[in-house]
Coordinates of C-alpha atoms and ligand atoms in Angstrom, one line a residue:
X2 CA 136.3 69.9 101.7
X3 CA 134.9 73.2 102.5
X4 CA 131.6 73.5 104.8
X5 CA 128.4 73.7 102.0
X6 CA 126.4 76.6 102.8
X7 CA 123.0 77.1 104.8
X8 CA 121.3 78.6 102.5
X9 CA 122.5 79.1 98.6
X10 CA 119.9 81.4 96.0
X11 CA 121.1 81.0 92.7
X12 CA 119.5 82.8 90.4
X13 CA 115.9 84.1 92.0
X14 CA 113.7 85.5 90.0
X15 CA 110.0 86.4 91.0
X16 CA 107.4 89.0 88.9
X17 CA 104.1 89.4 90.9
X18 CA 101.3 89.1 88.8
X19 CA 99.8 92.3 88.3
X20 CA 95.5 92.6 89.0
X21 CA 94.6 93.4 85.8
X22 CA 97.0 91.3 83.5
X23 CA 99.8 93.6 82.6
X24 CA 103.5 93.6 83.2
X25 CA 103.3 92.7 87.0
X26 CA 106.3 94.0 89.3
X27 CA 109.4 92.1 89.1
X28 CA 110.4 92.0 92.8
X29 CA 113.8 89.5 92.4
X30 CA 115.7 90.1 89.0
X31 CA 118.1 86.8 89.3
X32 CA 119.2 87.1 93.2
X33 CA 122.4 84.9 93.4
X34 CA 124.0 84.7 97.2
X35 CA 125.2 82.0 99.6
X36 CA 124.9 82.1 103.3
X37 CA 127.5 80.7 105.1
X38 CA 126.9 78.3 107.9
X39 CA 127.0 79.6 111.5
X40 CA 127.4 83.5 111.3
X41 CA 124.6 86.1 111.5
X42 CA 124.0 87.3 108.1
X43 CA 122.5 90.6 107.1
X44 CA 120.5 91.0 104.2
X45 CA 120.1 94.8 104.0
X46 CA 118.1 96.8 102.0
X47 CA 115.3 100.1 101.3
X48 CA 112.0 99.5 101.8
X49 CA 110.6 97.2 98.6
X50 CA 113.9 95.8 97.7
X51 CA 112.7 92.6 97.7
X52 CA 113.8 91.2 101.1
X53 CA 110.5 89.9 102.1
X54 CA 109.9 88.3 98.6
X55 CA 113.0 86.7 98.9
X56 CA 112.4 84.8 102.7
X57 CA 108.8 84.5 101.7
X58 CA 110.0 82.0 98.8
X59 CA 112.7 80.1 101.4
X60 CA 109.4 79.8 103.7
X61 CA 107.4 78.0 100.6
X62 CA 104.9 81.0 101.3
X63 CA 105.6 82.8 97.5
X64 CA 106.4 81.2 94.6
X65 CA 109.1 82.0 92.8
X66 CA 109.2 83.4 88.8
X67 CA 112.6 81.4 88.2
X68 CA 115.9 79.9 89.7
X69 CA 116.6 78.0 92.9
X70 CA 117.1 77.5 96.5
X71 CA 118.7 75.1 98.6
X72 CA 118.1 75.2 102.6
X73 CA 121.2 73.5 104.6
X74 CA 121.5 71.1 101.2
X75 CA 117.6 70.6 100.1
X76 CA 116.2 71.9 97.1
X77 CA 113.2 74.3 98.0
X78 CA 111.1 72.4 95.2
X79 CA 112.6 68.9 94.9
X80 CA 112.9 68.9 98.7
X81 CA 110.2 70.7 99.9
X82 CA 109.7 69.1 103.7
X83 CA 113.5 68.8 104.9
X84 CA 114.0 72.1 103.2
X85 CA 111.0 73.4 105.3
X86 CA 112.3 71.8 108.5
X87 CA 115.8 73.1 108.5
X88 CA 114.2 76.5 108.6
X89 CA 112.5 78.9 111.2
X90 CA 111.1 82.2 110.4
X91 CA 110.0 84.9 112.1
X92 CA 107.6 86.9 109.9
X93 CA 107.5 90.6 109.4
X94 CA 103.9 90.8 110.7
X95 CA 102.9 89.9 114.2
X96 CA 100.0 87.3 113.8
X97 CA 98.8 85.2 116.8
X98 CA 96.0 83.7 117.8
X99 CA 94.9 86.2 120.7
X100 CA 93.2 83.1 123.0
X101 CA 96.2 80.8 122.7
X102 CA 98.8 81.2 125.7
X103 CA 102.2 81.5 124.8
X104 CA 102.6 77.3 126.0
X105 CA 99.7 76.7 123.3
X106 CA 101.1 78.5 120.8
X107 CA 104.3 76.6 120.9
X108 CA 102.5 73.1 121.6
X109 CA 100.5 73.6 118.7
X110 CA 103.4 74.7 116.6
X111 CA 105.3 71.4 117.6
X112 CA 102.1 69.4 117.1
X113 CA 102.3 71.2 113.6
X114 CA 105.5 69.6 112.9
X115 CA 104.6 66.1 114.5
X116 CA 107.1 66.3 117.5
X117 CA 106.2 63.8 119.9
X118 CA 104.8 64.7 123.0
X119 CA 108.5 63.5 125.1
X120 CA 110.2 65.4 122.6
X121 CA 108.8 69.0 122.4
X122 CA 110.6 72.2 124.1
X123 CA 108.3 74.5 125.1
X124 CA 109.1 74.8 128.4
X125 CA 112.7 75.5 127.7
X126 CA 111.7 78.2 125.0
X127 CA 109.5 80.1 127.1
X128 CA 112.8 80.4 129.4
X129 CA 115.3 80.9 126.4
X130 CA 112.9 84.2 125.4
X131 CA 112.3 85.0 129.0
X132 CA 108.7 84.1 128.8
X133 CA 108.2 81.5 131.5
X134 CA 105.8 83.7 133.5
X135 CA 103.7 84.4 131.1
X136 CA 103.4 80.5 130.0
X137 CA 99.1 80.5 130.6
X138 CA 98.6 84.2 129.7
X139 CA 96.3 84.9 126.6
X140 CA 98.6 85.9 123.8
X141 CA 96.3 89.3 123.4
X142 CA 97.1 90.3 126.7
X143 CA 101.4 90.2 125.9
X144 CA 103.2 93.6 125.2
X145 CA 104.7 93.8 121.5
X146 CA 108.1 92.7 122.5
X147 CA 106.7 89.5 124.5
X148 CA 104.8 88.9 121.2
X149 CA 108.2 88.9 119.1
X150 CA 109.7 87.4 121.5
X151 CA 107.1 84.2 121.2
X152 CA 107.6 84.8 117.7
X153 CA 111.3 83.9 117.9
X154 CA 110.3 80.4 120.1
X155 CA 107.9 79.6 117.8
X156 CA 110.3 79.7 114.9
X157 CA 112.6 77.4 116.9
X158 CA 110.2 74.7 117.8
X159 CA 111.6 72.2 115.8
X160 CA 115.4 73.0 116.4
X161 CA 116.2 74.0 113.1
X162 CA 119.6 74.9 112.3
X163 CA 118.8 78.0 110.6
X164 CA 116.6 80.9 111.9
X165 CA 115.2 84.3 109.4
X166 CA 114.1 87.0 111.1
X167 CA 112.5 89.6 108.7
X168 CA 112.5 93.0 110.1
X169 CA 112.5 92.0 113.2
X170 CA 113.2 95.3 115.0
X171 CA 111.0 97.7 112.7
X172 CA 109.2 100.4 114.4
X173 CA 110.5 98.6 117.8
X174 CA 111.6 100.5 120.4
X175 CA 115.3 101.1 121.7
X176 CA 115.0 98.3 124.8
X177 CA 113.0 95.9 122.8
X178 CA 115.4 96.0 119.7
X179 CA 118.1 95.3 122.7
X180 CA 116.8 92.1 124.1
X181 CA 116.1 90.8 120.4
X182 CA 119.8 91.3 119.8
X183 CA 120.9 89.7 122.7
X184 CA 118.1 86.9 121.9
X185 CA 119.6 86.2 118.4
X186 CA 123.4 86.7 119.4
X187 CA 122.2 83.6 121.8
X188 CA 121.0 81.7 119.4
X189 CA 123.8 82.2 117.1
X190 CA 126.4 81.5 120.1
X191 CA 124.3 78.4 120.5
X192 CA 125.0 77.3 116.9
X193 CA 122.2 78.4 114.9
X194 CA 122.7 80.1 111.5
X195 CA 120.7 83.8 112.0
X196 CA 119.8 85.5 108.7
X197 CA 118.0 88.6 109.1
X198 CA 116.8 91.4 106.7
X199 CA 116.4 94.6 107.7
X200 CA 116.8 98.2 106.8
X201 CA 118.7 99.7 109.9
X202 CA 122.3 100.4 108.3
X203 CA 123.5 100.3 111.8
X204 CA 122.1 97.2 113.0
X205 CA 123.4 95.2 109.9
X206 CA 127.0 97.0 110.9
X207 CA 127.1 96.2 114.7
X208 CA 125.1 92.5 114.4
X209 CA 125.8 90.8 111.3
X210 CA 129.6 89.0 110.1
X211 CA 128.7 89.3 106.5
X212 CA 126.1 91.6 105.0
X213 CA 124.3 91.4 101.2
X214 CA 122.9 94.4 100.2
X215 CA 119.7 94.4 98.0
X216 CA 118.5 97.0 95.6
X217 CA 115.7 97.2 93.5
X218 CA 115.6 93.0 93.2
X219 CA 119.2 93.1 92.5
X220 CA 122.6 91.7 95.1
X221 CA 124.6 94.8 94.9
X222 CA 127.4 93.4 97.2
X223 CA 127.9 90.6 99.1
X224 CA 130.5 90.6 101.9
X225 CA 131.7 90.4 105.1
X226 CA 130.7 93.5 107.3
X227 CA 134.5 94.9 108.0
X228 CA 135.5 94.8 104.2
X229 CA 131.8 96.6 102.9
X230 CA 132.9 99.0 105.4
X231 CA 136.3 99.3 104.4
X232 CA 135.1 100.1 100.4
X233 CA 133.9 103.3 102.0
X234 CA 138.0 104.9 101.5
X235 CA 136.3 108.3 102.1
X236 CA 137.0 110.5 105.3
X237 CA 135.7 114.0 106.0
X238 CA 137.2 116.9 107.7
X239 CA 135.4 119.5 108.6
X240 CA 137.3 122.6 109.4
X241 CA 135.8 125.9 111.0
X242 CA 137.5 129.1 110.1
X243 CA 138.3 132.6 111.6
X244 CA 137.3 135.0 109.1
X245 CA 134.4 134.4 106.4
X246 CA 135.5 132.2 103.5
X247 CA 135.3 134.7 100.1
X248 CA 136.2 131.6 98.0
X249 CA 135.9 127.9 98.2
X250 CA 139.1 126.2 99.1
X251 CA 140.3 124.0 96.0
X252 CA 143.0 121.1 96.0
X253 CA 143.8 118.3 93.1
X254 CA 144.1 115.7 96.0
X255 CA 140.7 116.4 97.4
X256 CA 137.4 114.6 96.8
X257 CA 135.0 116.9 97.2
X258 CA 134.5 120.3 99.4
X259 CA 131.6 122.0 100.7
X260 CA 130.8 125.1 102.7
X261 CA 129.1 124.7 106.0
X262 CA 127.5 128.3 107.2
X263 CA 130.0 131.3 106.1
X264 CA 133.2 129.9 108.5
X265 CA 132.6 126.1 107.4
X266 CA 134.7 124.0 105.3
X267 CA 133.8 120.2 104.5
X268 CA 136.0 118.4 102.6
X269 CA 136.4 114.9 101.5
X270 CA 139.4 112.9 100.4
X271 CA 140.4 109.6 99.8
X272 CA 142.1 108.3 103.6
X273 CA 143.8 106.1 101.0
X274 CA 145.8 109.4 99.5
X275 CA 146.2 111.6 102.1
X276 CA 146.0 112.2 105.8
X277 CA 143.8 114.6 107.9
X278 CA 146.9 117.0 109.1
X279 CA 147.8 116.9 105.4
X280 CA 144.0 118.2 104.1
X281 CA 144.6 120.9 106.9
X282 CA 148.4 121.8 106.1
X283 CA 146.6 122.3 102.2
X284 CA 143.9 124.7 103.5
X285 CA 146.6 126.8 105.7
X286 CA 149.2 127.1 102.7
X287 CA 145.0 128.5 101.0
X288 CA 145.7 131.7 103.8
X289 CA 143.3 129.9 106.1
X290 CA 143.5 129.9 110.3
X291 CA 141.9 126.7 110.8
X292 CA 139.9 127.5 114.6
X293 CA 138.1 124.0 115.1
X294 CA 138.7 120.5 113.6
X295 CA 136.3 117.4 113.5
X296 CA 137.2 114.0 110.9
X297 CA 134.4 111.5 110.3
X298 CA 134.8 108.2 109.3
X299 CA 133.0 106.2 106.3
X300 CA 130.3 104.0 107.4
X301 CA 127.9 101.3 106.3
X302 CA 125.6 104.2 105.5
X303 CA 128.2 106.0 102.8
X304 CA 129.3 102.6 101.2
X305 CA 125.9 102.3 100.9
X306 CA 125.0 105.8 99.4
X307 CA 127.9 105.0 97.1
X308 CA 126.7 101.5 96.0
X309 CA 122.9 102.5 95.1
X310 CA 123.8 105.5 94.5
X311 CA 121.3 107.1 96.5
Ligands
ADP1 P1 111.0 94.5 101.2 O1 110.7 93.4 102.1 O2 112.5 94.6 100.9 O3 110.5 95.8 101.7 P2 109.1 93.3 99.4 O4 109.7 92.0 99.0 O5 108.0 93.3 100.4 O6 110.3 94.3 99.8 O7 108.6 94.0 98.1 C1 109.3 94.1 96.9 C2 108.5 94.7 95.8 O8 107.4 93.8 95.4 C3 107.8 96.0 96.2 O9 107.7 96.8 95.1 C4 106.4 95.5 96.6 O10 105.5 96.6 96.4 C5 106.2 94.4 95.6 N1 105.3 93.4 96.2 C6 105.4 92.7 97.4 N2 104.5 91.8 97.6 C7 103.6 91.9 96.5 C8 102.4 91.2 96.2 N3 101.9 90.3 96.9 N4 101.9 91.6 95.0 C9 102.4 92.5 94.2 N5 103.6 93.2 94.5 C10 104.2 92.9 95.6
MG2 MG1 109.9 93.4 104.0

C-alpha cells in the first residue's frame, strides 16, 4: 500500500464575491494537487495566483466555491476539527498581540487548542526558534524576524504533522530568510510535512523536493524540483566577437539568436540536440573569430517563463 498523502485538493474552486453583485473574481479554477507526506513542498506562483486563497481554505479561514480537501486523511468540511489539528499555518501577515510575551502567545495558543497544562511545549519552542531569551519580552518590542520566528512556534503548538508557511520570507531580508530556512529544513528533518508558497523562483529551487506551480487559479505543473528543472532543455551561449557582426548568424539547429551590443552573439539551442563546442564550431564555419565564450544553464525561472508564458 502506498503512503496516502498530507494534503490532497481535488478540484478547488473559489470565486470571491464581488461588492456590488457582479461576476466576482474567480481566484481557484478547479486546483487538483497532492502533497506527499514528509518533503518540503513548494507551491510557487506570481503575485494573485491564488496561493493565499488556496491555504486560506486548508486553514477553514475562506470558504471555498467548489471541490475538496483532505488534511493528512480528513475531509476539510466533513472533518473539520482533526482536519484543523493536523495543520499549522503561518500566515502571510504578521498579527500579534503587542502586550503578550512570546511564552503567552504560545500558552494561549495551546490553551486555544485545549492542551493540558503537563502537556504544552512552549518552553521547548521558544528554544527550537531561538527565542528562549526573549520568553517575558512584549511581543511589540521583537524585531521582524523574532516575530516570524514566534509565528512558526505558534503554528507548531499542537505538533501537527503538517506545517504551511505562506510567504514566509517576503520582503525579508538576506539573514532572516536564512535562519527561516534553516528553521523549516529542521522541522522537516524532524518529520514534519513543510508546504510553503512563495514567489522566489530560487527559494522554491534550492528548498523544496517537489514544486506546483500556480497560475492565474490554475496547477500548471506539478513535480519534483529536479525534473521541472530538467523541462527547461534550453542552454545559451553567448559568444563575443572580433570584428562588428554585419549580419545575424543563422543555423537550422538553433533555437533562437540574439545580438548583444555590436560584437555580441546569444544563441539558444536545445542541449538535447547539440553541444556548446558544436553552436561555436557553426558560428566559426559563419567567418566568425569567437574572442570570449560564456554558456548558461536553464533554470526554474525559464521553465517557468516557458510554462506561463510570461
Ligand atoms: P496570491 O496569494 O497568490 O498572491 P491570492 O490568493 O491572495 O493570491 O489572490 C488571488 C486573487 O484573488 C487575486 O486576484 C486577489 O486580488 C483576489 N482576492 C484575494 N482575496 C480576495 C478577497 N477577499 N476578495 C476579493 N478578491 C480577493
Ligand atoms: Mg499570498
Amino acid at each position: 500500500m502506498s503512503t496516502p498523502p498530507a494534503i490532497r485538493i481535488d478540484n478547488l474552486v473559489k470565486r470571491y464575491a464581488a461588492p456590488d453583485g457582479g461576476e466576482g473574481k474567480l481566484a481557484l479554477n478547479g486546483v487538483s494537487f497532492d502533497v506527499p507526506q514528509g518533503g518540503i513542498f513548494g507551491l510557487l506562483g506570481p503575485n494573485g495566483a491564488g496561493k493565499s486563497t488556496l491555504i486560506n481554505i486548508l486553514a477553514g479561514l475562506v470558504t471555498k466555491t467548489a471541490g475538496s480537501a483532505e488534511i493528512w486523511g480528513f475531509d476539510i468540511d466533513e472533518q473539520r476539527r482533526n482536519a484543523k489539528r493536523a495543520i499549522g499555518i503561518v500566515p502571510q501577515e504578521i498579527v500579534f498581540d503587542p502586550f503578550f510575551t512570546p511564552y503567552e502567545v504560545l500558552e494561549n495558543q495551546a490553551g486555544f487548542y485545549g492542551i493540558a497544562k503537563h502537556l504544552r511545549r512552549s518552553e521547548e519552542l521558544l528554544q527550537a526558534v531561538r527565542l528562549a531569551d526573549k520568553r517575558d519580552a512584549y511581543a511589540r518590542t521583537l524585531s521582524g524576524g523574532m516575530k516570524r520566528r514566534l509565528l512558526v512556534a505558534k503554528a507548531m503548538v499542537h505538533t501537527p504533522p503538517i506545517l504551511i508557511l505562506d510567504e514566509p520570507t517576503a520582503g525579508v531580508d538576506v539573514e532572516l530568510r536564512r535562519q527561516l530556512w534553516e528553521l523549516v529544513t529542521a522541522l522537516n528533518d524532524d518529520g514534519v510535512t513543510v508546504v510553503l508558497t512563495t514567489h522566489y523562483l530560487e527559494e522554491a529551487e534550492q528548498l523544496c523536493d517537489r514544486i506546483a506551480i500556480i497560475n492565474h487559479g490554475e496547477c500548471i505543473a506539478n513535480k519534483p524540483t529536479r525534473e521541472l528543472v530538467d523541462m527547461a532543455r534550453e542552454k545559451i551561449v553567448a559568444v563575443t566577437v572580433d570584428t562588428d557582426l554585419a549580419k545575424i548568424p543563422q543555423h537550422d539547429a538553433f533555437t533562437k539568436v540574439e545580438m548583444a551590443g555590436d560584437r555580441g552573439v546569444e544563441v539558444t539551442y536545445n542541449k538535447d540536440q547539440l553541444t556548446a563546442g558544436q553552436v561555436l564550431a557553426i558560428l566559426q564555419e559563419q567567418g566568425l573569430t569567437v574572442q570570449d565564450v560564456t554558456t548558461r544553464e536553464a533554470d526554474l525561472e525559464d521553465v517557468f517563463v516557458q510554462l506561463t508564458g510570461a
